[in-house]
Structures are given as structure tokens and as C-alpha cells.
Short mmCIF file of C-alpha atoms and ligand atoms in Angstrom, two decimals:
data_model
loop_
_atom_site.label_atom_id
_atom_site.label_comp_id
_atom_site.label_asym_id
_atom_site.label_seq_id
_atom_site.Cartn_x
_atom_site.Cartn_y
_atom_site.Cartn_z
CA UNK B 1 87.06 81.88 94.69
CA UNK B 2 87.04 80.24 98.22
CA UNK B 3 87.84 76.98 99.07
CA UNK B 4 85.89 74.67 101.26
CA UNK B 5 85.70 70.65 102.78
CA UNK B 6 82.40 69.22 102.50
CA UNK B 7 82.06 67.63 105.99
CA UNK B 8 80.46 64.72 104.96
CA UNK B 9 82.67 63.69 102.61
CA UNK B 10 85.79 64.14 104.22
CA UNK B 11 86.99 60.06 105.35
CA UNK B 12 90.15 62.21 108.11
CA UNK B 13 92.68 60.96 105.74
CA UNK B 14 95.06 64.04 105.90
CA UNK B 15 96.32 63.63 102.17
CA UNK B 16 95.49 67.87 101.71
CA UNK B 17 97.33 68.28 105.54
CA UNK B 18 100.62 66.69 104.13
CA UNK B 19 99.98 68.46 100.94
CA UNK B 20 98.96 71.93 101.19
CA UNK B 21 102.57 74.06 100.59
CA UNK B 22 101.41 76.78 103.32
CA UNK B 23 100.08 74.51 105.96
CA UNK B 24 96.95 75.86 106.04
CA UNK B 25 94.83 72.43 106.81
CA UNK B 26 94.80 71.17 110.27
CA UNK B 27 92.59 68.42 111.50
CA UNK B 28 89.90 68.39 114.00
CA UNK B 29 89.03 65.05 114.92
CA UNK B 30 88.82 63.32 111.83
CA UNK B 31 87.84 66.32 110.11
CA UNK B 32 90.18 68.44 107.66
CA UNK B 33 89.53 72.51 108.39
CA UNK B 34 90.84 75.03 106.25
CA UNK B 35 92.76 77.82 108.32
CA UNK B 36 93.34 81.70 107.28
CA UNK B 37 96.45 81.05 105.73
CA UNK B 38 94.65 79.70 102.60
CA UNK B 39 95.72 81.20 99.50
CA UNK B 40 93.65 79.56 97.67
CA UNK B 41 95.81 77.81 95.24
CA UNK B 42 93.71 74.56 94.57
CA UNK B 43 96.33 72.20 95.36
CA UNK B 44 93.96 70.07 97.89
CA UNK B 45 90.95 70.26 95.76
CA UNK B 46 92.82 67.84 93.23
CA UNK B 47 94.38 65.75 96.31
CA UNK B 48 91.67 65.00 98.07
CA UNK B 49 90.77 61.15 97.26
CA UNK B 50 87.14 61.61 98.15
CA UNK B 51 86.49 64.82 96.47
CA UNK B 52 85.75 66.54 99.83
CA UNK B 53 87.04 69.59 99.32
CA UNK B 54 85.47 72.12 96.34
CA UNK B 55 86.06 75.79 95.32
CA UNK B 56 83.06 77.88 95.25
CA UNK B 57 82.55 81.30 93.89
CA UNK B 58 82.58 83.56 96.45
CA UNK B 59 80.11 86.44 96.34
CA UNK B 60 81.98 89.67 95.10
CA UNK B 61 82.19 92.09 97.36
CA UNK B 62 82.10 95.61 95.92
CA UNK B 63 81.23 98.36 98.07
CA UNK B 64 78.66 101.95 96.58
CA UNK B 65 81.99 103.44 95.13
CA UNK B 66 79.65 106.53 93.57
CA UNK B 67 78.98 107.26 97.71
CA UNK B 68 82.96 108.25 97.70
CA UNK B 69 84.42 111.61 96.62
CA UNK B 70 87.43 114.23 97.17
CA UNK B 71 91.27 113.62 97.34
CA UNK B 72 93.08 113.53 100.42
CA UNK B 73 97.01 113.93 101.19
CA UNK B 74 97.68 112.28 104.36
CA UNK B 75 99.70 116.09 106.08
CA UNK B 76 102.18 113.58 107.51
CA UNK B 77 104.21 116.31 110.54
CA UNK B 78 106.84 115.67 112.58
CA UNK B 79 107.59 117.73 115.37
CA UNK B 80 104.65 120.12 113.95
CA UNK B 81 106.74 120.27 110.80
CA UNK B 82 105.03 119.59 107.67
CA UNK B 83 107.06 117.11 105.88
CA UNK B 84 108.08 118.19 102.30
CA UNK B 85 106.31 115.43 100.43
CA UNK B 86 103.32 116.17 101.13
CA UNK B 87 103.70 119.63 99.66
CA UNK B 88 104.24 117.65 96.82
CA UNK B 89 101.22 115.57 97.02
CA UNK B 90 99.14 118.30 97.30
CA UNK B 91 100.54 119.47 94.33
CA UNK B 92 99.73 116.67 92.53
CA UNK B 93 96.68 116.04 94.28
CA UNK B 94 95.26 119.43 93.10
CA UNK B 95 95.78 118.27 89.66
CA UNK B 96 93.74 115.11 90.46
CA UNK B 97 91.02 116.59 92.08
CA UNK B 98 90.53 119.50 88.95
CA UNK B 99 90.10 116.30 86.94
CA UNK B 100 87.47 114.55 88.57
CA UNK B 101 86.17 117.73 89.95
CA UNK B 102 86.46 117.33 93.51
CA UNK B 103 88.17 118.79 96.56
CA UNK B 104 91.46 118.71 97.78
CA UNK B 105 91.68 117.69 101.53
CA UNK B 106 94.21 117.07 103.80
CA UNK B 107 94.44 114.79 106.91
CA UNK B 108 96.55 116.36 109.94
CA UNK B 109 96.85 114.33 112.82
CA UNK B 110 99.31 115.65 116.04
CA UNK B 111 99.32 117.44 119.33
CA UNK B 112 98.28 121.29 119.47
CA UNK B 113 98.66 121.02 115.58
CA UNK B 114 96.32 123.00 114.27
CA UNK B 115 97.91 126.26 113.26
CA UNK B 116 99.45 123.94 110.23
CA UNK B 117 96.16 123.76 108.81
CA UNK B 118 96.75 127.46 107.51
CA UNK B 119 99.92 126.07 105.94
CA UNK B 120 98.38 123.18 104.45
CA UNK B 121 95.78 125.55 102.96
CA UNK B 122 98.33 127.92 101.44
CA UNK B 123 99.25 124.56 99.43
CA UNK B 124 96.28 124.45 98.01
CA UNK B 125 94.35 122.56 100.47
CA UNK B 126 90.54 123.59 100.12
CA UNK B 127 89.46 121.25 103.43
CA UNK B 128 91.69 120.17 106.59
CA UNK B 129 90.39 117.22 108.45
CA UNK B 130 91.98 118.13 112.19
CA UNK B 131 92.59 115.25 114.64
CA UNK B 132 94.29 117.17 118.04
CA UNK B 133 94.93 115.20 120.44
CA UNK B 134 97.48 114.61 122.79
CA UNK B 135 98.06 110.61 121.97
CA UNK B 136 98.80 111.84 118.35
CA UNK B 137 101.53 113.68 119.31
CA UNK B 138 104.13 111.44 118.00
CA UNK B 139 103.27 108.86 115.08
CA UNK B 140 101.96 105.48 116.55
CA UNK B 141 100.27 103.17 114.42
CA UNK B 142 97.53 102.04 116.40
CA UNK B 143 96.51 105.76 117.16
CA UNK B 144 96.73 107.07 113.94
CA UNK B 145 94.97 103.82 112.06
CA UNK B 146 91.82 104.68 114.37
CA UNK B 147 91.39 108.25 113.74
CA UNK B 148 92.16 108.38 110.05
CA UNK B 149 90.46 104.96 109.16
CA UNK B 150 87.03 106.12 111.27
CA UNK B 151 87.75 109.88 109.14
CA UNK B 152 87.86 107.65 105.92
CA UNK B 153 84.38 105.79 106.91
CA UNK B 154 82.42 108.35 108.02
CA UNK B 155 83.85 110.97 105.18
CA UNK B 156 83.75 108.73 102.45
CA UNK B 157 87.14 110.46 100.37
CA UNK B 158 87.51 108.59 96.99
CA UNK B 159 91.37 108.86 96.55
CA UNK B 160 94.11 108.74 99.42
CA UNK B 161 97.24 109.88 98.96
CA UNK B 162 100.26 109.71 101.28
CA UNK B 163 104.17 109.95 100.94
CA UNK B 164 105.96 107.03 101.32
CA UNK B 165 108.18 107.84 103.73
CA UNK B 166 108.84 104.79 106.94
CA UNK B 167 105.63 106.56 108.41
CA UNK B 168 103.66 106.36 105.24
CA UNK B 169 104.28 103.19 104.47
CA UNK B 170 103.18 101.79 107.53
CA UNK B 171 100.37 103.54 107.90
CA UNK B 172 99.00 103.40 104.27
CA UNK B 173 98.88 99.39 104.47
CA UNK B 174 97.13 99.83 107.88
CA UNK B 175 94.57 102.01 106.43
CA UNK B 176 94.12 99.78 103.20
CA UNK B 177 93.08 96.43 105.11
CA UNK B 178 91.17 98.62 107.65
CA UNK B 179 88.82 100.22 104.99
CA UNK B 180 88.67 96.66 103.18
CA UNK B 181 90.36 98.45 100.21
CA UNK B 182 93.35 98.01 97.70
CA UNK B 183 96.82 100.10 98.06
CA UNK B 184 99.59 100.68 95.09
CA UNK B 185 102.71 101.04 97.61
CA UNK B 186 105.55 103.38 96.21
CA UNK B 187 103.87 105.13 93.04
CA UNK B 188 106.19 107.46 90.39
CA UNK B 189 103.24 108.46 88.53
CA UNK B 190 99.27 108.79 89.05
CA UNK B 191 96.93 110.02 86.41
CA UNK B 192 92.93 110.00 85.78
CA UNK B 193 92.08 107.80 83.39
CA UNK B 194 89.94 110.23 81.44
CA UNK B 195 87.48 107.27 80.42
CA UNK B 196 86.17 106.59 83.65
CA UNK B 197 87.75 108.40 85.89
CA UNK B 198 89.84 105.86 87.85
CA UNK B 199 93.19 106.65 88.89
CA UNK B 200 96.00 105.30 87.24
CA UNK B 201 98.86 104.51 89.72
CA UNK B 202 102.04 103.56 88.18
CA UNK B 203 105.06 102.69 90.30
CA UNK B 204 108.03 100.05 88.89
CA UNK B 205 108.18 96.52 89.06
CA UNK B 206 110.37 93.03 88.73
CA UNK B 207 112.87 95.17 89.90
CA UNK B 208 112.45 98.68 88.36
CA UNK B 209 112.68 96.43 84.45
CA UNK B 210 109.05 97.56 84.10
CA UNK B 211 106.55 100.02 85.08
CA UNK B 212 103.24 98.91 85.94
CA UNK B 213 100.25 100.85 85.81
CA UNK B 214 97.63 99.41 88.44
CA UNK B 215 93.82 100.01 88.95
CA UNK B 216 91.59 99.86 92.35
CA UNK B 217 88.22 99.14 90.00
CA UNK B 218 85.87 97.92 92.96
CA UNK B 219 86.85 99.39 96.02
CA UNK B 220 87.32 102.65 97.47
CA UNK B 221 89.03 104.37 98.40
CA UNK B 222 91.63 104.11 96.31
CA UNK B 223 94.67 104.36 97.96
CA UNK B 224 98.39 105.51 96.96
CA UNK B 225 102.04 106.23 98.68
CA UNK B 226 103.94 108.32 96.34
CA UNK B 227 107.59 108.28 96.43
CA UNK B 228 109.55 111.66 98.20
CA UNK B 229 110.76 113.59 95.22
CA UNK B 230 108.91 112.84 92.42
CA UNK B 231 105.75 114.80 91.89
CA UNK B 232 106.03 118.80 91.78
CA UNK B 233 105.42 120.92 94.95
CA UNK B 234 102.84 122.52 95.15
CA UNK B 235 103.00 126.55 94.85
CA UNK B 236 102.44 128.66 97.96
CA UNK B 237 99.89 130.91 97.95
CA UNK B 238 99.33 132.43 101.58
CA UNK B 239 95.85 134.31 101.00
CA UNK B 240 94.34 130.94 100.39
CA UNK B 241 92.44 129.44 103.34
CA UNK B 242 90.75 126.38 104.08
CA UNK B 243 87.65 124.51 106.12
CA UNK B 244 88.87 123.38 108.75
CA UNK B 245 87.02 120.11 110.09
CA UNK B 246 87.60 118.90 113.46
CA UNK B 247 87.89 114.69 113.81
CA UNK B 248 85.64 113.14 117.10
CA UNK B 249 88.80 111.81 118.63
CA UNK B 250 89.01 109.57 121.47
CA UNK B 251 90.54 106.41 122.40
CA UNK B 252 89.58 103.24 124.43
CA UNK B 253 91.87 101.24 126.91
CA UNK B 254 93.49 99.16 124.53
CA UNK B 255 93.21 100.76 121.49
CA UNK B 256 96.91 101.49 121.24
CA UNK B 257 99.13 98.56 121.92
CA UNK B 258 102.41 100.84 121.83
CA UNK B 259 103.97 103.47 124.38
CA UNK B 260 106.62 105.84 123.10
CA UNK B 261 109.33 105.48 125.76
CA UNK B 262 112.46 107.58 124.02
CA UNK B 263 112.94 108.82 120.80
CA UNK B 264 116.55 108.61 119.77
CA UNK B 265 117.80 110.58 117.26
CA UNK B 266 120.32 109.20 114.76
CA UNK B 267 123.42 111.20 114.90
CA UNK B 268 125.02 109.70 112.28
CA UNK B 269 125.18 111.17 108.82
CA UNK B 270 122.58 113.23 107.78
CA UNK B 271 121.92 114.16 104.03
CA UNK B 272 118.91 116.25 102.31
CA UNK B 273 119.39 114.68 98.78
CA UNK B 274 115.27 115.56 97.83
CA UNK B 275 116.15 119.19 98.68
CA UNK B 276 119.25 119.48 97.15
CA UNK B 277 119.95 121.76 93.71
CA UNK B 278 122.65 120.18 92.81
CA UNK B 279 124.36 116.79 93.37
CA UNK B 280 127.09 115.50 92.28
CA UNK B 281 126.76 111.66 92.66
CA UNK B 282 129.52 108.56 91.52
CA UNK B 283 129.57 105.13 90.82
CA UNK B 284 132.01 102.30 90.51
CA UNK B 285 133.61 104.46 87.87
CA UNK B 286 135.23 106.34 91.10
CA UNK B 287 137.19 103.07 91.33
CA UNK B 288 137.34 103.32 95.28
CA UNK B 289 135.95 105.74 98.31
CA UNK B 290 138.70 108.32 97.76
CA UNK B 291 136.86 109.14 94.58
CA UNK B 292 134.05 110.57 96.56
CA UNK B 293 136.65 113.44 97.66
CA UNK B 294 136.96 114.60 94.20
CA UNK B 295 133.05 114.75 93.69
CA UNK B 296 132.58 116.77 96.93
CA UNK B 297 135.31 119.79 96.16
CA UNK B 298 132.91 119.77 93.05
CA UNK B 299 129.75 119.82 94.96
CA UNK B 300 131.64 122.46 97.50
CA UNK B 301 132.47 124.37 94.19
CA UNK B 302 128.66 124.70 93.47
CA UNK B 303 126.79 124.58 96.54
CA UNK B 304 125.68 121.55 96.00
CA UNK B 305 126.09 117.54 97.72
CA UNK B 306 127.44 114.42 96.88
CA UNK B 307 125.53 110.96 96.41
CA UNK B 308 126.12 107.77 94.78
CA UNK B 309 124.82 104.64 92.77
CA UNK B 310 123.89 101.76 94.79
CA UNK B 311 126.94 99.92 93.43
CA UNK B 312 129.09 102.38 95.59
CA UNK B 313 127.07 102.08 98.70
CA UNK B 314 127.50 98.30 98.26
CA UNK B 315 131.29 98.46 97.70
CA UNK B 316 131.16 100.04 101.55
CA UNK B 317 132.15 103.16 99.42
CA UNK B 318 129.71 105.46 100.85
CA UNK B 319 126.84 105.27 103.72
CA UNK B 320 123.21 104.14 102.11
CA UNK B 321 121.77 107.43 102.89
CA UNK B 322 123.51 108.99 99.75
CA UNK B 323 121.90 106.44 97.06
CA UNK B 324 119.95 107.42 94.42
CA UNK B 325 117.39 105.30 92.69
CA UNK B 326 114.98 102.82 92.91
CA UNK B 327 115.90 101.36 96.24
CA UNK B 328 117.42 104.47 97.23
CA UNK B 329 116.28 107.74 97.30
CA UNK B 330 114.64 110.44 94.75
CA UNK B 331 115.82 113.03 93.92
CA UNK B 332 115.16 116.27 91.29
CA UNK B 333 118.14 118.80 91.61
CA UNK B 334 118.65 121.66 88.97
CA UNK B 335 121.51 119.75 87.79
CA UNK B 336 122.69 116.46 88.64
CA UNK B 337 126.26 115.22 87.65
CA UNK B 338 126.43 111.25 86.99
CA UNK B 339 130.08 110.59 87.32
CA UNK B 340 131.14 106.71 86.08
CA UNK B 341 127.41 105.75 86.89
CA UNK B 342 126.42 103.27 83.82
CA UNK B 343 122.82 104.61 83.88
CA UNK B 344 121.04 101.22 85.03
CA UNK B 345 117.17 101.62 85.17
CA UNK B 346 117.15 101.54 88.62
CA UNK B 347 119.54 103.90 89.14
CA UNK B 348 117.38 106.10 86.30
CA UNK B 349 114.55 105.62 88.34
CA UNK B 350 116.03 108.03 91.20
CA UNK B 351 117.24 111.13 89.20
CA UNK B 352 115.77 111.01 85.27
CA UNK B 353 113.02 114.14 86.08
CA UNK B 354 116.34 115.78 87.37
CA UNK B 355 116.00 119.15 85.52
CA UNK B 356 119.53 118.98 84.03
CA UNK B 357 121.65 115.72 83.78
CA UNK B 358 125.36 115.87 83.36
CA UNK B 359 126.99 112.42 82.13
CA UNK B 360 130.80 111.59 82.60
CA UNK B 361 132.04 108.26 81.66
CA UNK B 362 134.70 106.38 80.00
CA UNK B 363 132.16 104.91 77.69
CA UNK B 364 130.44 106.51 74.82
CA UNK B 365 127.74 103.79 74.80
CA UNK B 366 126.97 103.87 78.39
CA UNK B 367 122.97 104.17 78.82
CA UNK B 368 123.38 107.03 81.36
CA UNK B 369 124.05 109.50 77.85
CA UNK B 370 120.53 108.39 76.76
CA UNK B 371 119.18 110.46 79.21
CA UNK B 372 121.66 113.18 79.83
CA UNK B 373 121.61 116.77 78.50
CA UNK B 374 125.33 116.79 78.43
CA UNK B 375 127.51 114.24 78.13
CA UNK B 376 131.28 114.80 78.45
CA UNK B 377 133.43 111.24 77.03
CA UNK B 378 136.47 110.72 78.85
CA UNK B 379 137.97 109.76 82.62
CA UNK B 380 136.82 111.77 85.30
CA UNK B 381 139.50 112.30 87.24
CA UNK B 382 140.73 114.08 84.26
CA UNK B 383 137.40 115.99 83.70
CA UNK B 384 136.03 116.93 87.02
CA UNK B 385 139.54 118.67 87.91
CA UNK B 386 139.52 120.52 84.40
CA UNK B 387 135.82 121.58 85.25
CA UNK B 388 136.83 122.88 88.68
CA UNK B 389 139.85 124.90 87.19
CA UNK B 390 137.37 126.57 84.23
CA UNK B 391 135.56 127.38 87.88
CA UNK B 392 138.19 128.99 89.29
CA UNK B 393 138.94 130.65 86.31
CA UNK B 394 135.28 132.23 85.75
CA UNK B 395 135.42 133.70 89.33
CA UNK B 396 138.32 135.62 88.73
P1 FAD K 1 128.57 100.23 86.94
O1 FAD K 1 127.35 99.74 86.28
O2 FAD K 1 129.68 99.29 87.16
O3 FAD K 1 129.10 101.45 86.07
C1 FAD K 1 130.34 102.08 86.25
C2 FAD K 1 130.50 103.08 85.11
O4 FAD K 1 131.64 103.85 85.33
C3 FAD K 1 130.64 102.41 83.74
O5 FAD K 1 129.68 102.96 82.85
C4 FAD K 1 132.06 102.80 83.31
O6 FAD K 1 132.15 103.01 81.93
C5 FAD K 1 132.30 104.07 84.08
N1 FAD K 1 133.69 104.37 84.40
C6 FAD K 1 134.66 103.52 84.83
N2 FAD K 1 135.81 104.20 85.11
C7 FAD K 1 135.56 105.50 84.82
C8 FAD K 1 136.32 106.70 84.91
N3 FAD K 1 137.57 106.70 85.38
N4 FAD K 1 135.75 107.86 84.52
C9 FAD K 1 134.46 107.88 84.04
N5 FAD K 1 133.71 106.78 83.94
C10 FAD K 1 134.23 105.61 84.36
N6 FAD K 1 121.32 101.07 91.53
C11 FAD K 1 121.28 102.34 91.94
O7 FAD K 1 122.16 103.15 91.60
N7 FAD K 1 120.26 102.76 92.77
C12 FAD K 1 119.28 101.95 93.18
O8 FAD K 1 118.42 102.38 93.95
C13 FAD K 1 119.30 100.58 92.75
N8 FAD K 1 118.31 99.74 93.11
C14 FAD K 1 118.33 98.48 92.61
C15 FAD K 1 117.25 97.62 92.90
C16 FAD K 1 117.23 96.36 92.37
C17 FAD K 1 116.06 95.47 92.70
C18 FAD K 1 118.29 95.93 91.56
C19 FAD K 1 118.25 94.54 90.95
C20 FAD K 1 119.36 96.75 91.27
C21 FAD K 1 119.40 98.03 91.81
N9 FAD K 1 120.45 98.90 91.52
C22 FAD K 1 120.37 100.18 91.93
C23 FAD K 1 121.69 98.43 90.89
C24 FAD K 1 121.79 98.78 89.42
O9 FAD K 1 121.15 97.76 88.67
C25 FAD K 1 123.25 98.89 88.98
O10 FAD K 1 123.92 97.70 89.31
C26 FAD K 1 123.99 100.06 89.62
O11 FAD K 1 123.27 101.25 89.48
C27 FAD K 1 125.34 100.20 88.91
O12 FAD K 1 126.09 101.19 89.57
P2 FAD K 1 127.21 102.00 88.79
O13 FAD K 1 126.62 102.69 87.62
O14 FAD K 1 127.92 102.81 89.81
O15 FAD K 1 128.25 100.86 88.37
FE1 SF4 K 2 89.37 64.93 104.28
FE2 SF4 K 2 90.00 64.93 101.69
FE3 SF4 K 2 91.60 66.09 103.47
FE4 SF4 K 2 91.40 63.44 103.38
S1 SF4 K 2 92.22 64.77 101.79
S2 SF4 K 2 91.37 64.75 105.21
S3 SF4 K 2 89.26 63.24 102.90
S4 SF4 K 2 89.51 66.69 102.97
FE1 SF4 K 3 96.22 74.78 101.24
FE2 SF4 K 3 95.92 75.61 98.72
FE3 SF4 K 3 94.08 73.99 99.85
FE4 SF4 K 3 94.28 76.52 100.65
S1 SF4 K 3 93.69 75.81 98.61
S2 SF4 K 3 94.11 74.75 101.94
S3 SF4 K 3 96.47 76.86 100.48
S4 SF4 K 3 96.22 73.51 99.39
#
């Protein structure tokens, strides 16, 4: 629906000014006009004492969706380093594109770049879209909106996939209102609907209480970022190789509003958590920051890293870059030790496809033994040091 004044009818009272709630009326003259922040609500339709202003049914816009086909992983690099996620998209993209019966493509953009396209193809890439170009060197909106969203038009791919890491979620919504398309922002779980062959994007909601599965039915393509750390990598296979397809790039005065004067890098904490085999992470169990001392002689113990519940980070326990979950980050060790972490869904959100789940907590009904392999009942500071003793013990 759209929502218009009918000139002629409109007397310049400015009832729908004073009462649209996003100020989207102005007047010209004596006439009311309708501005782009419309949402659309209907609220001056019913105010309007002279019944100037109507909705009307606005013509539906779907584009040839059966002219779209493949699967493409955005190759997000930085410093011509393939980020990790996207060996995970193309892992899961592979499994996609067997579905629907498609290729498997992925979109490199950078500077002299294009020796990762043999890399990319040893994940399983069968085509590598190439943009080379000096401007693309580091990640600029503008820059990389152009070449991608003018790869997307002319190429026609029926699924985009990208991690949603800061760059990917920029550049996914960028892409998304460029192509005139819809975008599911932060996904945990894509499937083919085997009906008609949509995809399925699933990714939580209302704050990680629900999941929600969400469609793109009329537009393509149809667009995803998928959360670090969730999907499986793909495998490696280096006698694999790929098309590679060189992008037309070239830019206009203009075309890219931003200049990249420094890049500095942070030098405060830095933790791998996606990487890491096993982490040993606490909550407000711990009962202050000391705690975290404890967890990390553990972690020491098994080559693994510490991280934490949001709870903790929020107690100024711990810096954010250790949280796990929803709003933190995800993770999917070999084992991962929940120590006086209730096992809220958001927290669950982070760490349940962890291969192994250790629980220990005071409290037999906390939710966190629902989805542990082990659980051990009791305090920690009692159990972690009895754990690191059996430790020392086993090595002799
Ligand atoms: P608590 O829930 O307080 O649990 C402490 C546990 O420690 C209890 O089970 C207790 O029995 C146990 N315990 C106490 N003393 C001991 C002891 N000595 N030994 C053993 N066990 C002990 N949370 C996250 O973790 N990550 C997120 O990304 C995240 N995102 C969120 C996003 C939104 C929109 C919202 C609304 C919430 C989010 N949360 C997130 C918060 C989440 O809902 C919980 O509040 C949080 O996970 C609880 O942290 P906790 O388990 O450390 O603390
Ligand atoms: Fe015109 Fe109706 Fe708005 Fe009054 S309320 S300014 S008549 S459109
Ligand atoms: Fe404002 Fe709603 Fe009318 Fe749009 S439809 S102009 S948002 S009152």
C-alpha cells in the first residue's frame, strides 16, 4: 500500500501535519505533501477532515526471479587473508548449491588479490568472481557496494551469502537496498526448503526467546549474513580449481565518498574464541574477576582460553571480547566448560553446537545441564581445583 493526498481535496488545514507520529507531512502552500519518511501507517488517512488523503494499492513489484541462479560467499580478505568465516560459508554454501543444483561462487574483492582465488577454490569454490583493483585494497563501502552490486546485476546469482562480521554487515545491507532486494541479517541456520526451493534463513529473535525462520519469496537475490562460528568449514581439497572471472572495475570521481587516512590497530586484548578447542568460560557463579584466574590455570592446563557470559562482562568482570552468545560471540570448541553460567538462551545461542559441553554449577536445575554432556553438581572453586589435581596426577 502507498499513501497519497488528493490535491483537490486537500482545504491546507494541517490536521495530518500535527498528526502524523514520524513527521512525514509538510505543507506546500496550502497543500499537504507526503515526504519519504512515510511508513505508511494510515494514521492521516482517518484524520484528514476532508477525506483528502487515500491509500492505494501499489503495483507489486516482483522482479524474473527464474533469470537468477548460483550461490555466492562474499571471500571477505583482510590484508590478503581470507577470513575464516567464509571458509565456513562455503561450506555451507556447497551444501546449498547441491540442493538446488547450482554453482558455488565466490566474490573476492582487494588489491593484487588474485592468487586467493586458488584458495577459495580448494574450499570448494567452482567460480571466483575477481575484482583487482587498487581502490579495493582496503574495505570501503562505497567501493565495494559498486563492484559487487554491478557483479550481482549483470551475473544474476540467486543466493548471497556473507559473514557477518563489522565488514559484512555493512556491506550486506548496502548490497540489499542496492539490488532492490530483502536481507536476513545475522542467520544461525539456512536450509532449502525442498518444496520450492527457497531458502530458509533462520537467525533468533525478541531477544534470542525465539527463532525465526524468514523467506525472500519475490525478490532476488536472496541475501544472508551468517554468524562467525556457526556453520562447518568447509574441507580443503588443494587439487580442486576454479573459473576464475575477472569484474570490469572502474570508478568515477565521486563514486567513493571515503579516503582511508590511517588504520589503527587495536592493541588492546586480543582473543580467537571461534578458533579456539577448548574454552573454559564463567559467569556470575565466579562471584567476582578473581574467579577468572582459576578458569585460566584450567584453560593453561589444556591448551585452551578463557571466556565468559555476558553477565560477567557486564559486572566489569572481564573485557566484551571474551563473551559468548547471542550478543557476543560464537563459538564451537571440542569442549567447552560452563562454569556458574545458568544456561540462559542467549548465552546457549553462542556455544550449544560446541562439540562437548561441560556444566559446573551449584544448582542441579540450572538449564545449562539441559544441554551439557557432563554435568558435575557442586561449587567450582571446589571442582575446578580437584579437576586440575586429577591433571597433574595423569601426567605423572
Ligand atoms: P546467572 O544467570 O546469574 O547464573 C549464575 C550461575 O552460577 C547460576 O546458575 C548459579 O547456580 C551458579 N553458581 C553460583 N555460584 C556458583 C559456584 N560457586 N559454583 C558453581 N556455580 C555457581 N548472555 C550471555 O551470556 N551472552 C550473550 O550474548 C547474551 N546476550 C543477551 C542479549 C539479550 C538481548 C538479552 C536480553 C540477554 C543477553 N544475555 C546474554 C544475558 C542472559 O540472558 C543472562 O542474563 C546471562 O547469560 C546470565 O549470565 P550467567 O549465567 O553468568 O549469570
Ligand atoms: Fe489537507 Fe487533509 Fe492534511 Fe488538512 S488534513 S492539510 S485537508 S490532507
Ligand atoms: Fe504520516 Fe502515517 Fe500518513 Fe505516512 S501514513 S504520512 S507516516 S500519518
Amino acid at each position: 500500500m502507498a499513501v497519497r493526498v488528493i490535491k483537490e481535496k486537500c482545504a491546507g488545514c494541517t490536521k495530518c501535519v500535527r498528526n502524523c507520529p514520524f513527521d512525514a507531512i509538510s505543507m506546500e502552500g496550502r497543500l499537504a505533501v507526503i515526504g519519504q519518511a512515510c511508513t505508511e501507517c494510515g494514521a492521516c488517512v482517518d484524520v484528514c477532515p476532508f477525506g483528502a488523503i487515500e491509500k492505494t494499492a501499489e503495483e507489486k513489484k516482483t522482479a524474473d526471479i527464474s533469470a537468477y541462479s548460483g550461490v555466492w560467499v562474499f571471500a571477505e580478505q583482510r590484508e590478503n587473508r581470507i577470513m575464516p568465516v567464509v571458509l565456513e560459508l562455503l561450506g555451507e554454501g556447497r551444501k546449498l548449491a547441491d540442493e538446488i543444483g547450482t554453482e558455488l561462487c565466490a566474490v573476492l574483492c582487494g588489491d593484487h588479490v588474485e592468487k586467493l582465488a586458488e584458495e577459495l577454490a580448494a574450499y570448494g569454490a567452482d567460480k571466483v568472481y575477481l575484482a583487482d583493483h587498487k581502490e579495493l585494497s582496503v574495505y570501503r563501502t562505497d567501493a565495494y557496494t559498486k563492484v559487487i552490486g554491478e557483479a550481482i546485476e549483470k551475473y544474476k546469482p540467486e543466493i548471497v551469502l556473507l559473514g557477518a562480521t563489522h565488514i559484512g554487515r555493512d556491506l550486506g545491507p548496502c548490497l540489499a537496498v542496492n539490488c532492490g532486494t530483502g536481507l536476513t541479517a545475522d542467520c544461525t541456520g539456512l536450509e532449502i526448503d525442498p518444496e520450492d526451493g527457497k531458502l530458509k534463513q533462520t537467525r533468533p529473535a525478541f531477544g534470542g526467546n525465539l527463532m525465526a525462520t524468514i523467506i525472500c519469496p519475490d525478490h532476488r537475490p536472496q541475501m544472508s549474513t551468517v554468524r562467525p562460528g556457526v556453520m562447518q568449514k568447509a574441507e580443503r581439497d588443494d587439487s580442486r580449481k576454479a573459473e576464475v572471472v575477472k569484474l570490469d572495475v572502474h570508478f568515477e570521481d565521486g563514486d567513493i565518498r571515503t579516503k582511508v587516512l590511517d588504520i589503527v590497530k587495536k592493541t588492546g586484548e586480543m582473543v580467537s574464541l571461534t578458533d579456539a578447542e577448548v574454552i573454559v568460560s564463567g559467569g556470575m557463579g565466579l562471584g567476582n574477576a578473581d574467579g577468572f584466574q582459576l578458569l585460566k590455570k584450567l584453560a593453561d592446563r589444556l591448551g585452551g582460553t578463557i571466556a565468559s557470559s555476558r553477565a560477567a562482562v557486564d559486572a566489569g568482570w572481564i573485557d566484551h571480547s571474551y563473551q559468548v552468545g547471542q550478543t557476543g560471540t560464537t563459538v564451537k570448541p571440542k569442549i567447552y566448560f560452563a562454569c556458574g553460567i545458568s544456561g540462559a538462551i542467549q548465552h546457549l545461542a553462542g556455544m550449544q553446537n560446541s562439540d562437548y559441553i561441560v556444566a559446573i554449577n551449584k544448582n542441579e536445575s540450572a538449564p545449562i545441564f539441559e544441554v551439557a554432556d557432563y554435568g558435575i553438581v557442586g561449587d567450582l572453586y571446589q571442582v575446578i581445583p580437584a579437576i586440575l589435581e586429577e591433571l597433574d596426577k595423569s601426567a605423572g
